[in-house]
Amino acid sequence: MRSPEKANSTSPQSPPPPLLKSTNIAPTTSDAETAKKRQSILTRTLWTFIMIGGFIGLLLMGHAYMILLVMLCQTLVYREVTALFSLREPKNAEGKNEKDPWSKTLNWYFFAVTNYFLYGESIIYYFKHVVFSDAQLLPFATNHRIISFTLYTFGFMGFVMSLKRGYLKHQFGLFCWVHMSLLLIVVSSHFIVNNILEGLIWFWVPASLVICNDIFAYIWGMSIGRTPLIKLSPKKTVEGFVGAFGSTVLFSLVWGTYFMRFKYMICPVHELGVSAWSSMDCVPNPVFVWREWQIWSPVATVLSNILGRSITTIPYVPYQLHLLLLSCFASLVAPFGGFFASGFKRAFNIKDFGHSIPGHGGMTDRMDCQFLMGVFTYVYYSSLIRQHHVTVGSVLQTIVSGLTIEEQLELIADLRRYLEGSGVRIPC
C-alpha cells in the first residue's frame, strides 16, 4: 500500500475552480450623471409645487401672513448675501484667519434698525386711523424718525469703537457691504410690503408674472433654445427669452383679469385681521372698472357682417393695459436681476447662494428677480394708478400733530354743532 503522502504526491492534481464572474457591473459615469440629473429634476419639481402651494395658502390666510412671508424671505436673503463677505477673512500677525467678533452683531443690528424705520413708516402711513387715535402709540408715530436715526447713530458709534488694526480693510469693506445689502434687499422688501397693503393684486400678479416668465423661459429654452443670451448665464438662450416674453404677456391678461374680480384682491387693507373668507368691500380703483371701447365704423361693419351680429364696442378694463406693461417689465427687465445675481456668484466662485430650498439653492436664487419687480410695481402704481384722497387717517394726523389741545377741543365742539345742525344724531 502507498502511504497517503505518497498517494497524494503521485495523484493528478485537480484543476483549480473556475473564477466566478461578477454579475454586479459598476454603473458608468454617464448613467450616474443621468440618475443624478433625474433626481435633481424631481427634487426641484417637488419643491416648486411645495413653494407654490405654501404661497397660495398664505395668500388665502390674509395680508399679515403675506407680510410675514416677505419678512422671512428678506431675512434669509440678507443672511446669505452678508455671509459671502466672510469668505474672505482677515489674517492676524501670525497669518491665521480670524473673524472680527463684532461683524455679525453689527450686521443684524443695522438690519433690525432699518426694518424698524421702514416698517414703522408703513404702519404710520397705512394705519393713521389707528396710530393717531391711540395715546400710547402717538409718541411712536410723532417721534419715529428721530428714534430711528438715534438707533442708527448708536450702531455707527459701535462700529467705529470696534475698529482694530489688522482688521480695518475688512471692517470697512463689511460696513459698505452691509449698507449695499440693506439698500438692495430690505428697501426692496419694504416696497413689496407696501404693494401688499395697497391691495394683494399688486403683489400677487407681478410675483406670478416673474414665476411664469422663469418657467416658460426654462421650457422654451430646453425645447428650442440654441443661441446663448448672456455670458453670465450660459444656460439662458435667446429663444427661451423671446418665447417667455410672448407667453408671459398672454398669461398676464388672463391671470390678472381673473383675480381683479375679487374685492379681497383689489381692496387696500385697513386691518390686518382679514382673510380670503372675510367680507371686504371698497370703492374699486377706476382701473378695475369695465369700459367700452368704440370700434371704428368700417371695422365694426366688417366684424358685424362676419359674426352675424352687431358689434360696435369692445369691453375692456384699464388694468389690462397696465398688465401689458407689467408683463413686459417682468419679461424684459426683471430677468436682469437674475443675471446680476449670476455675476455675484461668479465673483465669489459659488454655484448657489445657499441651500435653504432643496433643488433651488438659496432664497436669493429665487428672489433676485422678485425684488426688482416689486420695486417697479410700487413705483409704477404710486406714480400712475394710486388715487390720492383725503382720508380719516390723514385728517386725524393733521389734527393731532398740528393743533393744540385747546384747538382740538374747539374743533370737536364745532364739528358736533355742525352735525347736529345737519340732523345727524351723535351717539354718546
Tab-separated table of C-alpha atoms in Angstrom:
chain	number	residue	atom	x	y	z
A	1	MET	CA	0.000	0.000	0.000
A	2	ARG	CA	1.069	3.516	-0.700
A	3	SER	CA	1.234	5.933	2.098
A	4	PRO	CA	-1.227	8.789	1.967
A	5	GLU	CA	1.611	11.246	1.445
A	6	LYS	CA	2.907	9.267	-1.498
A	7	ALA	CA	-0.531	8.766	-2.909
A	8	ASN	CA	-1.206	12.449	-2.723
A	9	SER	CA	2.122	13.243	-4.309
A	10	THR	CA	1.557	10.946	-7.277
A	11	SER	CA	-2.190	11.550	-7.828
A	12	PRO	CA	-3.015	14.031	-10.539
A	13	GLN	CA	-3.887	17.482	-9.210
A	14	SER	CA	-7.467	18.641	-9.682
A	15	PRO	CA	-7.844	21.768	-11.816
A	16	PRO	CA	-8.438	24.964	-9.897
A	17	PRO	CA	-12.066	26.090	-9.627
A	18	PRO	CA	-13.088	28.476	-12.358
A	19	LEU	CA	-13.205	32.154	-11.475
A	20	LEU	CA	-16.730	33.311	-10.756
A	21	LYS	CA	-17.801	36.150	-12.940
A	22	SER	CA	-19.342	39.021	-11.032
A	23	THR	CA	-22.878	39.889	-12.041
A	24	ASN	CA	-22.718	43.345	-10.481
A	25	ILE	CA	-21.468	45.805	-13.093
A	26	ALA	CA	-20.493	49.224	-11.847
A	27	PRO	CA	-22.618	51.939	-13.463
A	28	THR	CA	-20.877	54.085	-15.996
A	29	THR	CA	-20.242	57.734	-15.385
A	30	SER	CA	-22.941	58.756	-17.840
A	31	ASP	CA	-25.516	56.548	-16.077
A	32	ALA	CA	-24.635	58.062	-12.715
A	33	GLU	CA	-24.895	61.584	-14.103
A	34	THR	CA	-28.253	60.799	-15.680
A	35	ALA	CA	-29.601	59.407	-12.421
A	36	LYS	CA	-28.292	62.407	-10.517
A	37	LYS	CA	-29.844	64.806	-13.016
A	38	ARG	CA	-33.168	62.959	-12.847
A	39	GLN	CA	-33.148	63.105	-9.053
A	40	SER	CA	-32.315	66.804	-9.170
A	41	ILE	CA	-35.250	67.482	-11.512
A	42	LEU	CA	-37.636	65.525	-9.281
A	43	THR	CA	-36.471	67.362	-6.176
A	44	ARG	CA	-36.701	70.717	-7.903
A	45	THR	CA	-40.205	69.973	-9.214
A	46	LEU	CA	-41.429	68.745	-5.825
A	47	TRP	CA	-40.202	71.828	-4.009
A	48	THR	CA	-41.600	74.073	-6.735
A	49	PHE	CA	-45.083	72.738	-6.007
A	50	ILE	CA	-44.464	72.978	-2.255
A	51	MET	CA	-43.481	76.640	-2.569
A	52	ILE	CA	-46.408	77.469	-4.847
A	53	GLY	CA	-48.828	75.663	-2.525
A	54	GLY	CA	-47.453	77.453	0.527
A	55	PHE	CA	-47.594	80.761	-1.310
A	56	ILE	CA	-51.274	80.283	-2.199
A	57	GLY	CA	-52.097	79.109	1.328
A	58	LEU	CA	-50.584	82.199	2.923
A	59	LEU	CA	-52.342	84.370	0.347
A	60	LEU	CA	-55.695	82.973	1.438
A	61	MET	CA	-54.865	83.395	5.125
A	62	GLY	CA	-54.506	87.153	4.796
A	63	HIS	CA	-52.303	90.192	4.376
A	64	ALA	CA	-50.488	89.716	7.681
A	65	TYR	CA	-49.217	86.282	6.644
A	66	MET	CA	-48.023	87.598	3.301
A	67	ILE	CA	-46.093	90.339	5.101
A	68	LEU	CA	-44.531	87.737	7.400
A	69	LEU	CA	-43.548	85.714	4.318
A	70	VAL	CA	-41.828	88.732	2.761
A	71	MET	CA	-40.001	89.458	6.025
A	72	LEU	CA	-38.866	85.822	6.278
A	73	CYS	CA	-37.597	85.866	2.684
A	74	GLN	CA	-35.720	89.125	3.159
A	75	THR	CA	-34.104	87.781	6.349
A	76	LEU	CA	-32.869	84.638	4.588
A	77	VAL	CA	-31.619	86.632	1.591
A	78	TYR	CA	-29.820	89.111	3.840
A	79	ARG	CA	-28.147	86.271	5.745
A	80	GLU	CA	-26.987	84.603	2.515
A	81	VAL	CA	-25.656	87.798	0.952
A	82	THR	CA	-23.822	89.095	4.027
A	83	ALA	CA	-22.336	85.630	4.583
A	84	LEU	CA	-20.457	85.989	1.292
A	85	PHE	CA	-18.171	88.572	2.834
A	86	SER	CA	-16.994	86.065	5.436
A	87	LEU	CA	-15.437	84.038	2.616
A	88	ARG	CA	-12.543	86.458	2.760
A	89	GLU	CA	-11.468	86.639	6.371
A	90	PRO	CA	-8.696	88.940	7.574
A	91	LYS	CA	-5.421	87.479	8.806
A	92	ASN	CA	-3.698	88.329	12.046
A	93	ALA	CA	0.014	88.916	12.534
A	94	GLU	CA	0.660	85.172	12.610
A	95	GLY	CA	-1.044	84.652	9.255
A	96	LYS	CA	-4.053	82.811	10.713
A	97	ASN	CA	-7.597	83.561	9.651
A	98	GLU	CA	-9.648	85.234	12.336
A	99	LYS	CA	-13.115	86.700	12.426
A	100	ASP	CA	-13.958	90.098	13.814
A	101	PRO	CA	-16.264	89.311	16.763
A	102	TRP	CA	-18.366	92.445	16.125
A	103	SER	CA	-19.121	91.749	12.476
A	104	LYS	CA	-22.173	89.527	12.791
A	105	THR	CA	-23.605	91.538	15.681
A	106	LEU	CA	-23.401	94.807	13.759
A	107	ASN	CA	-24.775	93.143	10.617
A	108	TRP	CA	-28.000	92.211	12.362
A	109	TYR	CA	-28.172	95.414	14.385
A	110	PHE	CA	-28.247	97.552	11.227
A	111	PHE	CA	-30.731	95.085	9.720
A	112	ALA	CA	-33.069	95.476	12.715
A	113	VAL	CA	-32.802	99.279	12.758
A	114	THR	CA	-33.516	99.532	9.029
A	115	ASN	CA	-36.579	97.318	9.377
A	116	TYR	CA	-37.779	99.349	12.354
A	117	PHE	CA	-37.552	102.567	10.339
A	118	LEU	CA	-39.084	101.292	7.076
A	119	TYR	CA	-41.903	99.205	8.515
A	120	GLY	CA	-42.645	101.932	11.041
A	121	GLU	CA	-43.106	104.325	8.138
A	122	SER	CA	-45.536	101.894	6.504
A	123	ILE	CA	-47.534	101.415	9.709
A	124	ILE	CA	-47.832	105.162	10.251
A	125	TYR	CA	-48.860	105.799	6.634
A	126	TYR	CA	-51.372	102.980	6.151
A	127	PHE	CA	-52.833	102.837	9.667
A	128	LYS	CA	-53.105	106.516	10.620
A	129	HIS	CA	-56.628	105.941	11.890
A	130	VAL	CA	-55.255	103.506	14.483
A	131	VAL	CA	-51.901	105.058	15.365
A	132	PHE	CA	-53.068	108.661	15.825
A	133	SER	CA	-56.165	107.704	17.780
A	134	ASP	CA	-54.212	105.738	20.402
A	135	ALA	CA	-52.472	107.806	23.070
A	136	GLN	CA	-49.912	105.047	23.691
A	137	LEU	CA	-48.894	104.794	20.026
A	138	LEU	CA	-48.861	108.546	19.445
A	139	PRO	CA	-45.283	109.123	20.758
A	140	PHE	CA	-44.073	106.347	18.479
A	141	ALA	CA	-45.716	107.980	15.461
A	142	THR	CA	-44.659	111.563	16.088
A	143	ASN	CA	-41.048	110.713	17.056
A	144	HIS	CA	-40.474	107.711	14.794
A	145	ARG	CA	-37.807	109.219	12.582
A	146	ILE	CA	-35.691	110.745	15.343
A	147	ILE	CA	-35.852	107.425	17.217
A	148	SER	CA	-34.718	105.576	14.084
A	149	PHE	CA	-31.849	107.977	13.468
A	150	THR	CA	-30.742	107.713	17.107
A	151	LEU	CA	-30.673	103.921	16.883
A	152	TYR	CA	-28.632	104.096	13.682
A	153	THR	CA	-26.205	106.526	15.324
A	154	PHE	CA	-25.626	104.056	18.154
A	155	GLY	CA	-24.766	101.396	15.562
A	156	PHE	CA	-22.398	103.747	13.763
A	157	MET	CA	-20.644	104.599	17.027
A	158	GLY	CA	-20.403	100.909	17.887
A	159	PHE	CA	-18.823	100.215	14.508
A	160	VAL	CA	-16.204	102.955	14.986
A	161	MET	CA	-15.408	101.714	18.507
A	162	SER	CA	-14.917	98.170	17.182
A	163	LEU	CA	-12.257	99.174	14.625
A	164	LYS	CA	-8.956	97.349	15.146
A	165	ARG	CA	-5.630	97.424	13.416
A	166	GLY	CA	-5.218	94.463	11.145
A	167	TYR	CA	-8.957	94.341	10.537
A	168	LEU	CA	-9.577	97.826	9.155
A	169	LYS	CA	-9.858	96.930	5.482
A	170	HIS	CA	-12.119	94.007	6.273
A	171	GLN	CA	-14.292	96.037	8.657
A	172	PHE	CA	-14.798	98.981	6.312
A	173	GLY	CA	-15.493	96.582	3.462
A	174	LEU	CA	-18.082	94.856	5.638
A	175	PHE	CA	-19.641	98.229	6.544
A	176	CYS	CA	-20.114	99.079	2.844
A	177	TRP	CA	-21.285	95.558	2.058
A	178	VAL	CA	-23.955	95.684	4.770
A	179	HIS	CA	-25.304	99.035	3.612
A	180	MET	CA	-25.436	97.869	-0.001
A	181	SER	CA	-27.314	94.750	1.121
A	182	LEU	CA	-29.759	96.846	3.126
A	183	LEU	CA	-30.412	99.042	0.099
A	184	LEU	CA	-30.927	96.187	-2.360
A	185	ILE	CA	-32.779	93.788	-0.052
A	186	VAL	CA	-34.528	95.490	2.873
A	187	VAL	CA	-35.600	98.637	0.998
A	188	SER	CA	-36.920	96.490	-1.865
A	189	SER	CA	-38.836	94.313	0.605
A	190	HIS	CA	-40.326	97.462	2.138
A	191	PHE	CA	-41.804	98.420	-1.243
A	192	ILE	CA	-43.140	94.884	-1.705
A	193	VAL	CA	-44.911	95.112	1.665
A	194	ASN	CA	-46.419	98.428	0.583
A	195	ASN	CA	-47.744	96.677	-2.530
A	196	ILE	CA	-49.486	94.158	-0.275
A	197	LEU	CA	-51.076	96.916	1.785
A	198	GLU	CA	-52.272	98.725	-1.360
A	199	GLY	CA	-54.073	95.564	-2.469
A	200	LEU	CA	-52.943	91.966	-2.768
A	201	ILE	CA	-53.313	92.049	-6.531
A	202	TRP	CA	-50.351	94.459	-6.749
A	203	PHE	CA	-48.192	91.812	-5.096
A	204	TRP	CA	-49.711	88.547	-6.268
A	205	VAL	CA	-49.949	89.225	-10.009
A	206	PRO	CA	-46.458	90.789	-10.500
A	207	ALA	CA	-44.864	87.973	-8.476
A	208	SER	CA	-46.789	85.427	-10.561
A	209	LEU	CA	-45.561	87.058	-13.773
A	210	VAL	CA	-41.936	86.617	-12.704
A	211	ILE	CA	-42.560	82.964	-11.818
A	212	CYS	CA	-44.399	82.414	-15.117
A	213	ASN	CA	-41.584	84.011	-17.097
A	214	ASP	CA	-38.992	81.850	-15.346
A	215	ILE	CA	-40.949	78.659	-16.037
A	216	PHE	CA	-41.611	79.451	-19.704
A	217	ALA	CA	-38.007	80.551	-20.242
A	218	TYR	CA	-36.923	77.116	-18.984
A	219	ILE	CA	-39.489	75.296	-21.167
A	220	TRP	CA	-38.737	77.222	-24.356
A	221	GLY	CA	-35.001	77.101	-23.705
A	222	MET	CA	-34.996	73.337	-23.162
A	223	SER	CA	-37.158	72.673	-26.226
A	224	ILE	CA	-35.832	75.019	-28.929
A	225	GLY	CA	-33.045	77.001	-27.244
A	226	ARG	CA	-29.826	77.138	-29.258
A	227	THR	CA	-28.437	80.692	-29.135
A	228	PRO	CA	-26.743	81.830	-25.882
A	229	LEU	CA	-28.242	85.012	-24.464
A	230	ILE	CA	-25.651	86.304	-21.984
A	231	LYS	CA	-22.272	85.032	-20.857
A	232	LEU	CA	-23.071	85.419	-17.159
A	233	SER	CA	-25.779	82.741	-17.511
A	234	PRO	CA	-24.673	80.221	-20.162
A	235	LYS	CA	-27.935	78.245	-19.865
A	236	LYS	CA	-30.071	81.243	-20.863
A	237	THR	CA	-30.943	81.317	-24.550
A	238	VAL	CA	-32.398	83.919	-26.910
A	239	GLU	CA	-35.170	81.519	-27.910
A	240	GLY	CA	-36.133	80.969	-24.286
A	241	PHE	CA	-36.051	84.712	-23.589
A	242	VAL	CA	-38.287	85.571	-26.579
A	243	GLY	CA	-40.649	82.647	-26.043
A	244	ALA	CA	-41.055	83.509	-22.355
A	245	PHE	CA	-41.852	87.121	-23.302
A	246	GLY	CA	-44.795	86.159	-25.508
A	247	SER	CA	-46.069	83.546	-23.067
A	248	THR	CA	-45.891	85.940	-20.116
A	249	VAL	CA	-47.808	88.682	-21.945
A	250	LEU	CA	-50.659	86.291	-22.772
A	251	PHE	CA	-50.610	84.809	-19.273
A	252	SER	CA	-50.792	88.251	-17.646
A	253	LEU	CA	-54.033	89.196	-19.428
A	254	VAL	CA	-55.811	86.010	-18.369
A	255	TRP	CA	-54.338	85.823	-14.867
A	256	GLY	CA	-54.801	89.480	-13.918
A	257	THR	CA	-58.321	89.768	-15.387
A	258	TYR	CA	-59.421	86.763	-13.353
A	259	PHE	CA	-58.155	87.985	-9.986
A	260	MET	CA	-59.411	91.559	-10.391
A	261	ARG	CA	-62.927	90.170	-9.928
A	262	PHE	CA	-62.343	89.683	-6.178
A	263	LYS	CA	-62.622	92.575	-3.709
A	264	TYR	CA	-60.229	90.686	-1.431
A	265	MET	CA	-57.522	91.141	-4.053
A	266	ILE	CA	-58.099	94.754	-5.123
A	267	CYS	CA	-59.111	96.491	-1.870
A	268	PRO	CA	-56.418	98.308	0.142
A	269	VAL	CA	-56.046	96.899	3.631
A	270	HIS	CA	-57.391	98.775	6.667
A	271	GLU	CA	-56.961	95.985	9.212
A	272	LEU	CA	-54.569	93.052	9.192
A	273	GLY	CA	-57.063	90.519	10.549
A	274	VAL	CA	-58.839	89.932	7.229
A	275	SER	CA	-58.535	86.763	5.156
A	276	ALA	CA	-59.982	85.349	1.948
A	277	TRP	CA	-63.068	84.283	3.904
A	278	SER	CA	-63.683	87.749	5.325
A	279	SER	CA	-66.202	90.099	3.755
A	280	MET	CA	-64.315	93.020	2.236
A	281	ASP	CA	-65.807	95.919	0.381
A	282	CYS	CA	-64.419	99.112	-1.075
A	283	VAL	CA	-64.888	101.526	-3.935
A	284	PRO	CA	-62.689	99.947	-6.625
A	285	ASN	CA	-59.934	101.916	-8.245
A	286	PRO	CA	-61.076	103.181	-11.687
A	287	VAL	CA	-58.531	100.886	-13.370
A	288	PHE	CA	-60.722	97.920	-12.319
A	289	VAL	CA	-63.962	99.345	-13.763
A	290	TRP	CA	-65.118	97.894	-17.086
A	291	ARG	CA	-65.416	100.272	-20.021
A	292	GLU	CA	-66.459	100.145	-23.668
A	293	TRP	CA	-64.052	100.916	-26.481
A	294	GLN	CA	-65.786	102.294	-29.559
A	295	ILE	CA	-64.727	100.423	-32.694
A	296	TRP	CA	-64.015	102.420	-35.843
A	297	SER	CA	-67.174	102.286	-38.012
A	298	PRO	CA	-65.710	100.475	-41.088
A	299	VAL	CA	-64.107	97.858	-38.854
A	300	ALA	CA	-67.328	97.474	-36.851
A	301	THR	CA	-69.266	96.894	-40.062
A	302	VAL	CA	-66.857	94.198	-41.245
A	303	LEU	CA	-66.901	92.422	-37.867
A	304	SER	CA	-70.691	92.575	-37.701
A	305	ASN	CA	-71.007	91.002	-41.157
A	306	ILE	CA	-68.518	88.263	-40.331
A	307	LEU	CA	-70.039	87.341	-36.957
A	308	GLY	CA	-73.632	87.880	-37.980
A	309	ARG	CA	-74.469	90.283	-35.149
A	310	SER	CA	-73.942	93.935	-34.409
A	311	ILE	CA	-70.565	94.683	-32.810
A	312	THR	CA	-69.766	98.322	-32.195
A	313	THR	CA	-67.796	98.245	-28.921
A	314	ILE	CA	-65.231	96.052	-27.191
A	315	PRO	CA	-65.318	95.747	-23.380
A	316	TYR	CA	-62.060	96.251	-21.535
A	317	VAL	CA	-60.618	97.435	-18.238
A	318	PRO	CA	-57.679	99.865	-17.972
A	319	TYR	CA	-55.990	97.344	-15.692
A	320	GLN	CA	-55.415	95.134	-18.738
A	321	LEU	CA	-53.327	97.869	-20.336
A	322	HIS	CA	-51.266	98.104	-17.143
A	323	LEU	CA	-50.879	94.320	-17.217
A	324	LEU	CA	-49.218	94.570	-20.604
A	325	LEU	CA	-46.605	96.964	-19.228
A	326	LEU	CA	-46.091	94.880	-16.073
A	327	SER	CA	-45.628	91.720	-18.134
A	328	CYS	CA	-43.150	93.481	-20.434
A	329	PHE	CA	-41.092	94.517	-17.424
A	330	ALA	CA	-41.307	91.010	-15.925
A	331	SER	CA	-40.084	89.521	-19.219
A	332	LEU	CA	-37.526	92.042	-20.457
A	333	VAL	CA	-36.092	93.772	-17.356
A	334	ALA	CA	-36.723	91.634	-14.253
A	335	PRO	CA	-34.565	88.745	-15.605
A	336	PHE	CA	-31.585	91.082	-15.389
A	337	GLY	CA	-31.957	90.783	-11.617
A	338	GLY	CA	-31.139	87.119	-12.126
A	339	PHE	CA	-28.196	87.989	-14.367
A	340	PHE	CA	-26.976	90.387	-11.675
A	341	ALA	CA	-27.150	87.565	-9.120
A	342	SER	CA	-25.264	85.280	-11.530
A	343	GLY	CA	-22.492	87.853	-11.700
A	344	PHE	CA	-22.394	87.885	-7.909
A	345	LYS	CA	-21.995	84.128	-7.775
A	346	ARG	CA	-19.266	84.135	-10.395
A	347	ALA	CA	-17.424	86.852	-8.499
A	348	PHE	CA	-17.319	84.621	-5.419
A	349	ASN	CA	-16.951	81.364	-7.361
A	350	ILE	CA	-20.059	79.727	-5.891
A	351	LYS	CA	-22.856	77.780	-7.569
A	352	ASP	CA	-25.724	78.920	-5.322
A	353	PHE	CA	-26.155	81.486	-2.582
A	354	GLY	CA	-27.205	78.792	-0.121
A	355	HIS	CA	-29.072	75.524	0.337
A	356	SER	CA	-32.217	76.662	2.152
A	357	ILE	CA	-34.509	75.340	-0.632
A	358	PRO	CA	-33.716	71.800	-1.856
A	359	GLY	CA	-33.204	71.742	-5.596
A	360	HIS	CA	-33.356	75.525	-5.872
A	361	GLY	CA	-30.290	76.682	-3.950
A	362	GLY	CA	-30.709	79.592	-1.587
A	363	MET	CA	-33.540	82.061	-1.114
A	364	THR	CA	-31.524	84.671	-3.015
A	365	ASP	CA	-31.554	82.439	-6.091
A	366	ARG	CA	-35.362	82.600	-6.090
A	367	MET	CA	-35.860	86.232	-5.062
A	368	ASP	CA	-33.328	88.007	-7.287
A	369	CYS	CA	-35.912	88.981	-9.923
A	370	GLN	CA	-38.745	89.487	-7.425
A	371	PHE	CA	-37.019	92.402	-5.687
A	372	LEU	CA	-36.628	94.308	-8.947
A	373	MET	CA	-40.211	93.528	-9.970
A	374	GLY	CA	-41.586	94.584	-6.588
A	375	VAL	CA	-39.845	97.972	-6.651
A	376	PHE	CA	-41.016	98.644	-10.214
A	377	THR	CA	-44.602	97.726	-9.332
A	378	TYR	CA	-44.653	100.098	-6.372
A	379	VAL	CA	-43.139	102.997	-8.340
A	380	TYR	CA	-45.471	102.340	-11.286
A	381	TYR	CA	-48.560	102.059	-9.086
A	382	SER	CA	-47.796	105.086	-6.902
A	383	SER	CA	-46.972	107.233	-9.960
A	384	LEU	CA	-49.734	106.294	-12.407
A	385	ILE	CA	-52.518	104.424	-10.618
A	386	ARG	CA	-52.856	105.360	-6.942
A	387	GLN	CA	-55.635	107.804	-6.090
A	388	HIS	CA	-54.897	110.484	-3.521
A	389	HIS	CA	-57.939	111.246	-1.403
A	390	VAL	CA	-58.438	112.906	1.959
A	391	THR	CA	-58.919	110.117	4.490
A	392	VAL	CA	-59.936	109.992	8.131
A	393	GLY	CA	-56.406	108.945	8.998
A	394	SER	CA	-54.758	111.855	7.172
A	395	VAL	CA	-57.147	114.393	8.754
A	396	LEU	CA	-56.553	112.872	12.178
A	397	GLN	CA	-52.785	113.068	11.669
A	398	THR	CA	-53.084	116.770	10.809
A	399	ILE	CA	-55.262	117.452	13.860
A	400	VAL	CA	-53.075	115.582	16.329
A	401	SER	CA	-49.747	116.898	15.047
A	402	GLY	CA	-50.806	120.442	14.086
A	403	LEU	CA	-53.353	121.597	16.665
A	404	THR	CA	-53.037	122.260	20.369
A	405	ILE	CA	-55.333	120.566	22.884
A	406	GLU	CA	-57.487	123.704	23.113
A	407	GLU	CA	-57.788	123.866	19.321
A	408	GLN	CA	-58.687	120.180	19.163
A	409	LEU	CA	-61.472	120.693	21.722
A	410	GLU	CA	-62.717	123.689	19.775
A	411	LEU	CA	-62.757	121.603	16.590
A	412	ILE	CA	-64.760	118.866	18.323
A	413	ALA	CA	-67.325	121.418	19.537
A	414	ASP	CA	-67.644	122.988	16.087
A	415	LEU	CA	-67.929	119.593	14.403
A	416	ARG	CA	-70.621	118.487	16.884
A	417	ARG	CA	-72.563	121.715	16.266
A	418	TYR	CA	-72.316	121.198	12.510
A	419	LEU	CA	-73.512	117.601	12.634
A	420	GLU	CA	-76.399	118.416	14.934
A	421	GLY	CA	-77.440	121.247	12.631
A	422	SER	CA	-77.401	118.806	9.724
A	423	GLY	CA	-79.783	116.480	11.562
A	424	VAL	CA	-77.159	113.831	12.316
A	425	ARG	CA	-77.658	112.067	15.639
A	426	ILE	CA	-74.370	111.853	17.515
A	427	PRO	CA	-74.020	108.718	19.667
A	428	CYS	CA	-72.963	109.319	23.241
